[in-house]
mmCIF file of C-alpha atoms in Angstrom:
data_model
loop_
_atom_site.group_PDB
_atom_site.id
_atom_site.type_symbol
_atom_site.label_atom_id
_atom_site.label_comp_id
_atom_site.label_asym_id
_atom_site.label_seq_id
_atom_site.Cartn_x
_atom_site.Cartn_y
_atom_site.Cartn_z
ATOM 1 C CA MET A 19 86.624 -37.479 28.278
ATOM 2 C CA SER A 20 89.196 -35.363 26.505
ATOM 3 C CA THR A 21 89.792 -31.798 27.662
ATOM 4 C CA ARG A 22 91.498 -30.778 24.439
ATOM 5 C CA LEU A 23 89.503 -29.026 21.750
ATOM 6 C CA ARG A 24 89.591 -30.023 18.129
ATOM 7 C CA PRO A 25 90.993 -27.392 15.754
ATOM 8 C CA LEU A 26 88.539 -24.819 14.417
ATOM 9 C CA ARG A 27 87.527 -25.546 10.855
ATOM 10 C CA MET A 28 87.446 -22.715 8.356
ATOM 11 C CA ARG A 29 83.997 -23.647 7.019
ATOM 12 C CA HIS A 30 82.489 -23.494 10.504
ATOM 13 C CA VAL A 31 84.067 -20.097 11.104
ATOM 14 C CA VAL A 32 82.680 -18.765 7.822
ATOM 15 C CA TRP A 33 79.180 -20.129 8.485
ATOM 16 C CA GLY A 34 79.297 -18.775 12.033
ATOM 17 C CA GLY A 35 80.121 -15.354 10.631
ATOM 18 C CA VAL A 36 77.316 -15.611 8.080
ATOM 19 C CA LEU A 37 74.722 -16.619 10.670
ATOM 20 C CA GLY A 38 75.850 -14.204 13.386
ATOM 21 C CA GLY A 39 76.255 -11.285 10.996
ATOM 22 C CA ALA A 40 72.989 -11.854 9.155
ATOM 23 C CA ALA A 41 70.992 -12.224 12.360
ATOM 24 C CA SER A 42 72.507 -9.135 13.942
ATOM 25 C CA GLY A 43 71.989 -7.185 10.707
ATOM 26 C CA VAL A 44 68.278 -7.967 10.680
ATOM 27 C CA VAL A 45 67.880 -7.152 14.377
ATOM 28 C CA VAL A 46 69.743 -3.861 13.964
ATOM 29 C CA SER A 47 67.564 -2.958 10.974
ATOM 30 C CA LEU A 48 64.496 -3.453 13.165
ATOM 31 C CA LEU A 49 66.067 -1.356 15.924
ATOM 32 C CA VAL A 50 66.897 1.583 13.678
ATOM 33 C CA ALA A 51 63.645 1.544 11.705
ATOM 34 C CA ASP A 52 61.363 4.454 12.601
ATOM 35 C CA ASP A 53 58.235 2.382 13.222
ATOM 36 C CA PRO A 54 58.925 -1.305 12.508
ATOM 37 C CA LEU A 55 55.488 -2.655 13.413
ATOM 38 C CA GLY A 56 53.302 0.124 12.039
ATOM 39 C CA GLY A 57 55.392 1.200 9.068
ATOM 40 C CA ASP A 58 55.414 0.246 5.421
ATOM 41 C CA ALA A 59 56.108 -3.512 5.202
ATOM 42 C CA LEU A 60 57.746 -3.301 1.775
ATOM 43 C CA MET A 61 60.116 -0.553 2.877
ATOM 44 C CA LEU A 62 60.937 -2.419 6.095
ATOM 45 C CA SER A 63 61.707 -5.625 4.179
ATOM 46 C CA TYR A 64 63.922 -3.670 1.746
ATOM 47 C CA PHE A 65 65.682 -2.009 4.667
ATOM 48 C CA SER A 66 66.121 -5.352 6.462
ATOM 49 C CA PHE A 67 67.444 -7.024 3.308
ATOM 50 C CA TRP A 68 70.270 -4.524 2.915
ATOM 51 C CA PHE A 69 71.162 -4.732 6.580
ATOM 52 C CA LEU A 70 71.134 -8.534 6.225
ATOM 53 C CA VAL A 71 73.534 -8.353 3.280
ATOM 54 C CA ALA A 72 75.811 -5.870 5.041
ATOM 55 C CA GLY A 73 75.675 -7.874 8.272
ATOM 56 C CA THR A 74 76.534 -11.077 6.437
ATOM 57 C CA LEU A 75 79.550 -9.544 4.711
ATOM 58 C CA VAL A 76 80.801 -7.890 7.874
ATOM 59 C CA GLY A 77 80.126 -11.093 9.838
ATOM 60 C CA VAL A 78 82.243 -13.176 7.483
ATOM 61 C CA VAL A 79 85.100 -10.669 7.530
ATOM 62 C CA ALA A 80 84.911 -10.377 11.337
ATOM 63 C CA ALA A 81 84.820 -14.163 11.749
ATOM 64 C CA LEU A 82 87.823 -14.686 9.487
ATOM 65 C CA ALA A 83 89.727 -11.889 11.225
ATOM 66 C CA SER A 84 88.923 -13.366 14.618
ATOM 67 C CA TRP A 85 89.987 -16.810 13.417
ATOM 68 C CA GLY A 86 93.273 -15.328 12.211
ATOM 69 C CA ALA A 87 93.770 -13.555 15.539
ATOM 70 C CA GLY A 88 93.117 -16.816 17.358
ATOM 71 C CA CYS A 89 95.710 -18.522 15.167
ATOM 72 C CA LEU A 90 98.273 -15.815 15.918
ATOM 73 C CA VAL A 91 97.667 -16.017 19.655
ATOM 74 C CA THR A 92 98.165 -19.781 19.752
ATOM 75 C CA ILE A 93 100.745 -20.565 17.077
ATOM 76 C CA GLY A 94 101.455 -24.297 16.950
ATOM 77 C CA ARG A 95 98.560 -25.289 19.230
ATOM 78 C CA PRO A 96 95.457 -25.543 17.023
ATOM 79 C CA GLU A 97 93.498 -27.483 19.646
ATOM 80 C CA SER A 98 93.960 -25.068 22.547
ATOM 81 C CA ARG A 99 91.192 -23.391 24.516
ATOM 82 C CA GLY A 100 93.101 -20.124 24.188
ATOM 83 C CA ARG A 101 92.433 -20.136 20.452
ATOM 84 C CA ALA A 102 88.711 -20.595 21.048
ATOM 85 C CA VAL A 103 88.630 -17.808 23.664
ATOM 86 C CA ALA A 104 90.618 -15.446 21.429
ATOM 87 C CA THR A 105 88.372 -16.202 18.447
ATOM 88 C CA VAL A 106 85.157 -15.547 20.374
ATOM 89 C CA THR A 107 86.524 -12.397 22.025
ATOM 90 C CA VAL A 108 87.801 -10.825 18.815
ATOM 91 C CA ALA A 109 84.606 -11.752 16.937
ATOM 92 C CA SER A 110 82.440 -10.091 19.578
ATOM 93 C CA VAL A 111 84.574 -6.928 19.605
ATOM 94 C CA LEU A 112 84.592 -6.739 15.808
ATOM 95 C CA GLY A 113 80.826 -7.350 15.666
ATOM 96 C CA GLY A 114 80.132 -4.462 18.050
ATOM 97 C CA ALA A 115 82.673 -2.162 16.424
ATOM 98 C CA SER A 116 81.359 -2.778 12.917
ATOM 99 C CA ILE A 117 77.795 -1.901 13.876
ATOM 100 C CA ALA A 118 79.020 1.148 15.818
ATOM 101 C CA CYS A 119 80.893 2.346 12.723
ATOM 102 C CA LEU A 120 77.853 1.724 10.531
ATOM 103 C CA LEU A 121 75.533 3.661 12.827
ATOM 104 C CA ARG A 122 78.092 6.454 13.160
ATOM 105 C CA ALA A 123 78.469 6.687 9.375
ATOM 106 C CA PHE A 124 74.725 7.139 8.951
ATOM 107 C CA GLU A 125 74.728 9.750 11.749
ATOM 108 C CA PHE A 126 72.226 7.656 13.666
ATOM 109 C CA TRP A 127 74.254 7.777 16.869
ATOM 110 C CA SER A 128 73.646 11.445 17.623
ATOM 111 C CA TYR A 129 69.862 11.332 17.078
ATOM 112 C CA HIS A 130 69.015 7.987 18.721
ATOM 113 C CA PRO A 131 71.696 7.052 21.279
ATOM 114 C CA GLY A 132 69.575 4.381 23.010
ATOM 115 C CA GLU A 133 68.909 2.441 19.833
ATOM 116 C CA ALA A 134 72.536 2.840 18.788
ATOM 117 C CA VAL A 135 73.800 1.326 22.037
ATOM 118 C CA ALA A 136 71.288 -1.523 21.649
ATOM 119 C CA GLY A 137 72.583 -2.060 18.101
ATOM 120 C CA VAL A 138 76.168 -2.304 19.339
ATOM 121 C CA VAL A 139 75.099 -4.839 21.973
ATOM 122 C CA VAL A 140 73.372 -6.858 19.242
ATOM 123 C CA GLY A 141 76.588 -6.733 17.197
ATOM 124 C CA VAL A 142 78.643 -7.978 20.143
ATOM 125 C CA VAL A 143 76.188 -10.807 20.801
ATOM 126 C CA GLY A 144 75.999 -11.671 17.094
ATOM 127 C CA GLY A 145 79.774 -11.836 16.751
ATOM 128 C CA ALA A 146 80.197 -13.903 19.893
ATOM 129 C CA SER A 147 77.372 -16.290 19.005
ATOM 130 C CA GLY A 148 78.773 -16.834 15.514
ATOM 131 C CA ALA A 149 82.188 -17.663 16.966
ATOM 132 C CA PHE A 150 80.669 -19.915 19.652
ATOM 133 C CA TRP A 151 78.772 -21.734 16.911
ATOM 134 C CA ALA A 152 82.016 -22.236 14.965
ATOM 135 C CA VAL A 153 83.800 -23.622 18.022
ATOM 136 C CA TRP A 154 80.874 -25.913 18.854
ATOM 137 C CA MET A 155 80.490 -27.224 15.299
ATOM 138 C CA SER A 156 84.230 -27.844 14.968
ATOM 139 C CA GLN A 157 84.144 -30.248 17.908
ATOM 140 C CA GLY A 158 81.992 -32.797 16.099
ATOM 141 C CA LYS A 159 79.905 -35.499 17.730
ATOM 142 C CA PRO A 160 81.471 -37.591 20.469
ATOM 143 C CA ALA A 161 81.415 -41.350 20.077
ATOM 144 C CA THR A 162 78.559 -42.738 22.161
ATOM 145 C CA THR A 163 78.986 -46.486 21.665
ATOM 146 C CA PRO A 164 82.190 -48.456 21.247
ATOM 147 C CA GLN A 165 82.758 -50.079 17.879
ATOM 148 C CA THR A 166 83.067 -53.839 18.217
ATOM 149 C CA SER A 167 83.204 -54.958 14.621
ATOM 150 C CA THR A 168 85.056 -53.722 11.579
ATOM 151 C CA THR A 169 83.379 -56.012 9.073
ATOM 152 C CA GLY A 170 80.003 -54.271 9.062
ATOM 153 C CA ASP A 171 77.929 -57.455 9.388
ATOM 154 C CA GLY A 172 78.033 -57.741 13.187
ATOM 155 C CA ALA A 173 80.522 -60.583 13.199
ATOM 156 C CA ALA A 174 83.602 -60.532 15.361
ATOM 157 C CA PRO A 175 86.715 -59.207 13.635
ATOM 158 C CA ALA A 176 89.075 -61.750 12.155
ATOM 159 C CA ALA A 177 92.146 -62.552 14.237
#
């Protein structure tokens, strides 16, 4: 079993940012809504949609920035574990910081500090999970059975 990681692929990083950012955006919209279960469903879905869009955009930017930071930390070693650790760490920090800035901009932090802290935790988890997903998907599937034939019909290879 190889201990080296395969290089992170850009498409996996982008999709990890999309998924992590969109999920954290929806969860944060539910956290900051006044009464998510008893409120107006149309208004809540509108509110969640815009947080989903903002979370997706921020997630992609955070994932690409974390991928770039991982590349800078491990120049010349695209398969290193240090690149994966740096990518996940920077993505989680950027995920938490982006939601903190968003909640601060809307002056939500001063009125509801508990929900704001929960939102930052969701951003950290969303960023880290998106980066973990990118690392996991970039590794591909390991070979489970040895290949014995190259002809495709089950016959032994020609000598």
